[in-house]
Amino acid sequence: MSAAWSVEVINTGTELLFGSVVNTHLAYLGQQLFSLGLRVDRQTTVPDGLAIADAIREATSRSRLVIITGGLGPTSDDVTREVVAELTGRGLQFDESVFSKIEAHVLKRGFHLSAAIKRQAYILEGATILPNDFGTAPGLYLPSTAAFPDLLMLPGPPRELRPMFQAYTTPIIRKIVGHSDLRAMVFRTSGIGESAIQELVGADLDTIPAVEVGYCAHVGAVDLRLIGTGSAVEQGATIVRNKLESYIVSSDGKALEEIVVELLSKRNETLAVAESCTGGYLASTITDVSGSSAVFLEGNVTYSNEAKVRTLNVPQLLIQRLGAVSEEVAGAMAEGARTRSGATYALSTTGVAGPTGGTEEKPVGTVFIGFASAMGSTEVQKLFYPTDRLTFKQVVTQRALDLLRRRLSFSP
Amino acid sequence: MSAAWSVEVINTGTELLFGSVVNTHLAYLGQQLFSLGLRVDRQTTVPDGLAIADAIREATSRSRLVIITGGLGPTSDDVTREVVAELTGRGLQFDESVFSKIEAHVLKRGFHLSAAIKRQAYILEGATILPNDFGTAPGLYLPSTAAFPDLLMLPGPPRELRPMFQAYTTPIIRKIVGHSDLRAMVFRTSGIGESAIQELVGADLDTIPAVEVGYCAHVGAVDLRLIGTGSAVEQGATIVRNKLESYIVSSDGKALEEIVVELLSKRNETLAVAESCTGGYLASTITDVSGSSAVFLEGNVTYSNEAKVRTLNVPQLLIQRLGAVSEEVAGAMAEGARTRSGATYALSTTGVAGPTGGTEEKPVGTVFIGFASAMGSTEVQKLFYPTDRLTFKQVVTQRALDLLRRRLSFSP
């Protein structure tokens, strides 16, 4: 990466400053740009409307590539096109082919074609159109001139921006940037903390000067990041692999659920789940993976005790004596889900997600994860994660999937 | 809010620009500040290190309150304290009582008290200390002078920043701002597009000059936002209610799933779900709501055809003749889920999430949503949402919940 390069991101959206929406664009663009050999040097959020003019003026005066998100939509506060037209002294031209595409998109969904929607078919003179395959407003790329750096205008909704970036923006940026020797490798780990990782690999990695090491803790997982020249990263990766061994989930960006679905597919084996405290999140995480239908047979979200008895055959007496949140019930849930579905394996979760429902013996955060297999005995892990309700569902899901990953990776 | 007021947020953190962490500070601070009568006018992210100096210089030259997050920690790239000291010409003084608190915090957790940790006990001359009850680095408040506006320095980790903001920053901001008449109201809508909303209410709302109107599209929902003086917002709200009627889900920030759980609770009724294409996401969305266990009995993620037959009693012949993605199967799934659980209502989803599995007759994006009720006939909606797999799950979940909301809101 040349030191001369400088990239800025401008996000427009009153809702971002107002706090009703979290800005996920920066994280997405940061990751994507890095893989293209670029780093974001600065990011600014401005409200919808004319405030964007100042931000664009400032960014274009100091950076070589400015990426603007939002403000391309149909409503009156969407003014990115118009502001850039004025700043660059370019005209806006109605584009029939863009309009036809917008029209088809709107009518296919049975929406009414309002006059405002037409605004989105106006294109900046000299701009390359970036088709919007998942919405109406196209993106625009304005190549650099003597007075202005390269400008990319992308739509605000992430479901429109992301596929547009992948398909149409990446090739443009590759062309702008040219070759880069910068390489990054991210090891996703599970079951070990950030500082424990640093203790295992930190000193050894410090002996490679050309590599920059970063740690990033997610919910239920820690990423270890190596950045540097190709050979230095390769050298670092060898150290990481030798030291972290089974803690490593992937080194190619794959999430735990993708790895689990891959392992099951390779082994021609199947999975069922029985969820109480995760409430469907475990099943939903697995079914996020394209191709999961080949290995995932059934999920049972048995929220009520009756459902645990009726659907999973958990003995009523077990729940009465030991409570729904207990080692025995977790085991019986996993066995019940496996038996009824005929799957090779089953995972179960039962715990106190909170904020209410905790007791002295089983406080909020208590959870049991069950694992049943067609080939062996049932296993239950007891864990304790006192946190908010949503994080709890996520952590427990990660731990359940990691339990399965370890059984699949390290058994014949 | 006086027009003279202007607030900026500066977030420091290389990990934010690199994309390994999503910046949730802005959304949090935006919401908190709004409830104090302030709006964030601009937000900037800069990397760790000296880049923060330019950002602070720019923000302090144009704003009345600048809030800086991050850069107060122990490592060498944490330089916020030092940069502000230099810019404002103030000294840094070691504070014994702050250090004792840091020492106690570190030792209690069994960590080693490194020399670097001591840096965090240096306090800017004239600054008010904001105690950090969940970490080491204290926050700092530097009152405005002739040359500089009010400056707030807060720690980077959200689990430290948020409680500090609540406990120690809020009273300071109240004192700085005084009284404010600014009010905001956000209508969450469902089943109607952004531009259709604007067509229904835009012209009427434009007749109220003291109200600012904003639109924000989410997956499966659109927010309509009114900001202005109390009476103007009230006037606008009446227009919105009259025009949008049943499209309005809430006007108090509540999500669709919260409204559905509330309605069921009030009516003493219960719900079960049967999911195919949403793969557990519908159940998980419902169980995100605290208190959902009182109304949500059971979820069945019947991904395989066998599971649909075995668990939901869907006739095998129906699947063979019409396919799992069909109106009839959606209806049978809802009825099966309702019957087995004994719930008042059941929702079902079956569709082609993609990216594979589409046919000419049923392309990727085709979905059927079923609704069964103990009191009436079964109903099925056919919809079409060609998009990515994850967005598809979200949209279909929103549509299913909205179908239930409408039945609950507009039936006795």
GROMACS .gro file of C-alpha atoms in nm, chain B residues 74-230:
model
  157
  486PRO     CA    1  -0.283   0.250   2.885
  487THR     CA    2  -0.116   0.170   2.551
  488SER     CA    3   0.114   0.397   2.355
  489ASP     CA    4  -0.142   0.477   2.085
  490ASP     CA    5  -0.383   0.620   2.346
  491VAL     CA    6  -0.305   0.990   2.319
  492THR     CA    7  -0.632   1.181   2.369
  493ARG     CA    8  -0.524   1.324   2.709
  494GLU     CA    9  -0.188   1.441   2.575
  495VAL     CA   10  -0.329   1.591   2.254
  496VAL     CA   11  -0.598   1.787   2.440
  497ALA     CA   12  -0.334   1.906   2.691
  498GLU     CA   13  -0.124   2.044   2.408
  499LEU     CA   14  -0.414   2.201   2.216
  500THR     CA   15  -0.556   2.373   2.523
  501GLY     CA   16  -0.220   2.457   2.678
  502ARG     CA   17  -0.302   2.275   3.001
  503GLY     CA   18  -0.079   2.056   3.211
  504LEU     CA   19  -0.129   1.692   3.309
  505GLN     CA   20  -0.115   1.610   3.679
  506PHE     CA   21  -0.081   1.274   3.846
  507ASP     CA   22  -0.384   1.214   4.068
  508GLU     CA   23  -0.325   0.986   4.370
  509SER     CA   24  -0.693   0.910   4.434
  510VAL     CA   25  -0.756   0.815   4.071
  511PHE     CA   26  -0.450   0.592   4.082
  512SER     CA   27  -0.568   0.414   4.398
  513LYS     CA   28  -0.898   0.339   4.228
  514ILE     CA   29  -0.724   0.204   3.918
  515GLU     CA   30  -0.489  -0.005   4.135
  516ALA     CA   31  -0.781  -0.156   4.328
  517HIS     CA   32  -0.967  -0.236   4.003
  518VAL     CA   33  -0.665  -0.405   3.847
  519LEU     CA   34  -0.564  -0.607   4.152
  520LYS     CA   35  -0.921  -0.724   4.219
  521ARG     CA   36  -0.918  -0.891   3.878
  522GLY     CA   37  -0.586  -1.057   3.947
  523PHE     CA   38  -0.410  -0.860   3.672
  524HIS     CA   39  -0.056  -0.732   3.689
  525LEU     CA   40  -0.016  -0.357   3.760
  526SER     CA   41   0.200  -0.252   3.464
  527ALA     CA   42   0.373   0.086   3.440
  528ALA     CA   43   0.156   0.177   3.141
  529ILE     CA   44  -0.157   0.154   3.352
  530LYS     CA   45  -0.028   0.444   3.562
  531ARG     CA   46  -0.060   0.681   3.263
  532GLN     CA   47  -0.435   0.673   3.308
  533ALA     CA   48  -0.408   0.851   3.644
  534TYR     CA   49  -0.284   1.172   3.477
  535ILE     CA   50  -0.559   1.434   3.479
  536LEU     CA   51  -0.591   1.750   3.267
  537GLU     CA   52  -0.557   2.070   3.469
  538GLY     CA   53  -0.901   2.214   3.539
  539ALA     CA   54  -1.087   1.901   3.429
  540THR     CA   55  -1.368   1.732   3.621
  541ILE     CA   56  -1.303   1.361   3.674
  542LEU     CA   57  -1.578   1.123   3.558
  543PRO     CA   58  -1.525   0.802   3.759
  544ASN     CA   59  -1.496   0.477   3.564
  545ASP     CA   60  -1.694   0.221   3.763
  546PHE     CA   61  -1.633  -0.055   3.509
  547GLY     CA   62  -1.272  -0.007   3.404
  548THR     CA   63  -0.952   0.184   3.467
  549ALA     CA   64  -0.934   0.509   3.264
  550PRO     CA   65  -1.153   0.786   3.409
  551GLY     CA   66  -1.344   1.019   3.179
  552LEU     CA   67  -1.272   1.392   3.178
  553TYR     CA   68  -1.486   1.701   3.137
  554LEU     CA   69  -1.316   2.027   3.043
  555PRO     CA   70  -1.550   2.327   3.075
  556SER     CA   71  -1.560   2.581   2.791
  557THR     CA   72  -1.329   2.883   2.787
  558ALA     CA   73  -1.313   3.179   2.552
  559ALA     CA   74  -1.095   2.977   2.315
  560PHE     CA   75  -1.243   2.631   2.351
  561PRO     CA   76  -1.592   2.481   2.369
  562ASP     CA   77  -1.702   2.223   2.627
  563LEU     CA   78  -1.500   1.903   2.588
  564LEU     CA   79  -1.598   1.557   2.711
  565MET     CA   80  -1.349   1.271   2.697
  566LEU     CA   81  -1.497   0.923   2.746
  567PRO     CA   82  -1.340   0.575   2.743
  568GLY     CA   83  -1.360   0.357   2.430
  569PRO     CA   84  -1.515   0.032   2.560
  570PRO     CA   85  -1.898   0.060   2.550
  571ARG     CA   86  -1.931  -0.127   2.881
  572GLU     CA   87  -1.730   0.153   3.046
  573LEU     CA   88  -1.864   0.448   2.846
  574ARG     CA   89  -2.234   0.375   2.888
  575PRO     CA   90  -2.259   0.358   3.267
  576MET     CA   91  -2.023   0.657   3.293
  577PHE     CA   92  -2.246   0.855   3.060
  578GLN     CA   93  -2.558   0.768   3.256
  579ALA     CA   94  -2.416   0.841   3.598
  580TYR     CA   95  -2.169   1.125   3.556
  581THR     CA   96  -2.201   1.284   3.211
  582THR     CA   97  -2.577   1.337   3.196
  583PRO     CA   98  -2.586   1.583   3.491
  584ILE     CA   99  -2.303   1.785   3.337
  585ILE     CA  100  -2.477   1.808   3.000
  586ARG     CA  101  -2.806   1.908   3.165
  587LYS     CA  102  -2.621   2.193   3.330
  588ILE     CA  103  -2.453   2.303   3.006
  589VAL     CA  104  -2.769   2.293   2.795
  590GLY     CA  105  -3.039   2.419   3.028
  591HIS     CA  106  -3.398   2.383   2.911
  592SER     CA  107  -3.488   2.249   2.567
  593ASP     CA  108  -3.823   2.229   2.387
  594LEU     CA  109  -3.698   1.989   2.119
  595ARG     CA  110  -3.914   1.682   2.074
  596ALA     CA  111  -3.895   1.380   1.848
  597MET     CA  112  -4.143   1.116   1.755
  598VAL     CA  113  -4.067   0.811   1.547
  599PHE     CA  114  -4.349   0.617   1.382
  600ARG     CA  115  -4.253   0.266   1.290
  601THR     CA  116  -4.457   0.143   0.993
  602SER     CA  117  -4.495  -0.192   0.826
  603GLY     CA  118  -4.637  -0.300   0.490
  604ILE     CA  119  -4.582   0.030   0.308
  605GLY     CA  120  -4.283   0.173   0.120
  606GLU     CA  121  -4.089   0.493   0.189
  607SER     CA  122  -4.215   0.689  -0.109
  608ALA     CA  123  -4.575   0.573  -0.063
  609ILE     CA  124  -4.561   0.713   0.291
  610GLN     CA  125  -4.428   1.043   0.163
  611GLU     CA  126  -4.711   1.058  -0.091
  612LEU     CA  127  -4.967   1.002   0.183
  613VAL     CA  128  -4.836   1.248   0.441
  614GLY     CA  129  -4.559   1.459   0.281
  615ALA     CA  130  -4.765   1.751   0.152
  616ASP     CA  131  -4.967   1.782   0.473
  617LEU     CA  132  -4.659   1.770   0.694
  618ASP     CA  133  -4.491   2.037   0.480
  619THR     CA  134  -4.758   2.281   0.597
  620ILE     CA  135  -4.609   2.270   0.950
  621PRO     CA  136  -4.290   2.474   0.924
  622ALA     CA  137  -4.166   2.397   1.278
  623VAL     CA  138  -4.141   2.026   1.212
  624GLU     CA  139  -3.864   1.841   1.033
  625VAL     CA  140  -3.969   1.518   0.861
  626GLY     CA  141  -3.738   1.223   0.799
  627TYR     CA  142  -3.780   0.877   0.650
  628CYS     CA  143  -3.567   0.573   0.718
  629ALA     CA  144  -3.610   0.236   0.551
  630HIS     CA  145  -3.518  -0.077   0.748
  631VAL     CA  146  -3.554  -0.438   0.641
  632GLY     CA  147  -3.930  -0.488   0.622
  633ALA     CA  148  -4.014  -0.160   0.796
  634VAL     CA  149  -3.997   0.216   0.742
  635ASP     CA  150  -3.956   0.477   1.016
  636LEU     CA  151  -4.118   0.816   0.981
  637ARG     CA  152  -3.954   1.073   1.208
  638LEU     CA  153  -4.089   1.408   1.324
  639ILE     CA  154  -3.859   1.651   1.501
  640GLY     CA  155  -3.952   1.997   1.623
  641THR     CA  156  -4.117   2.190   1.903
  642GLY     CA  157  -4.360   1.995   2.118
   0.00000   0.00000   0.00000
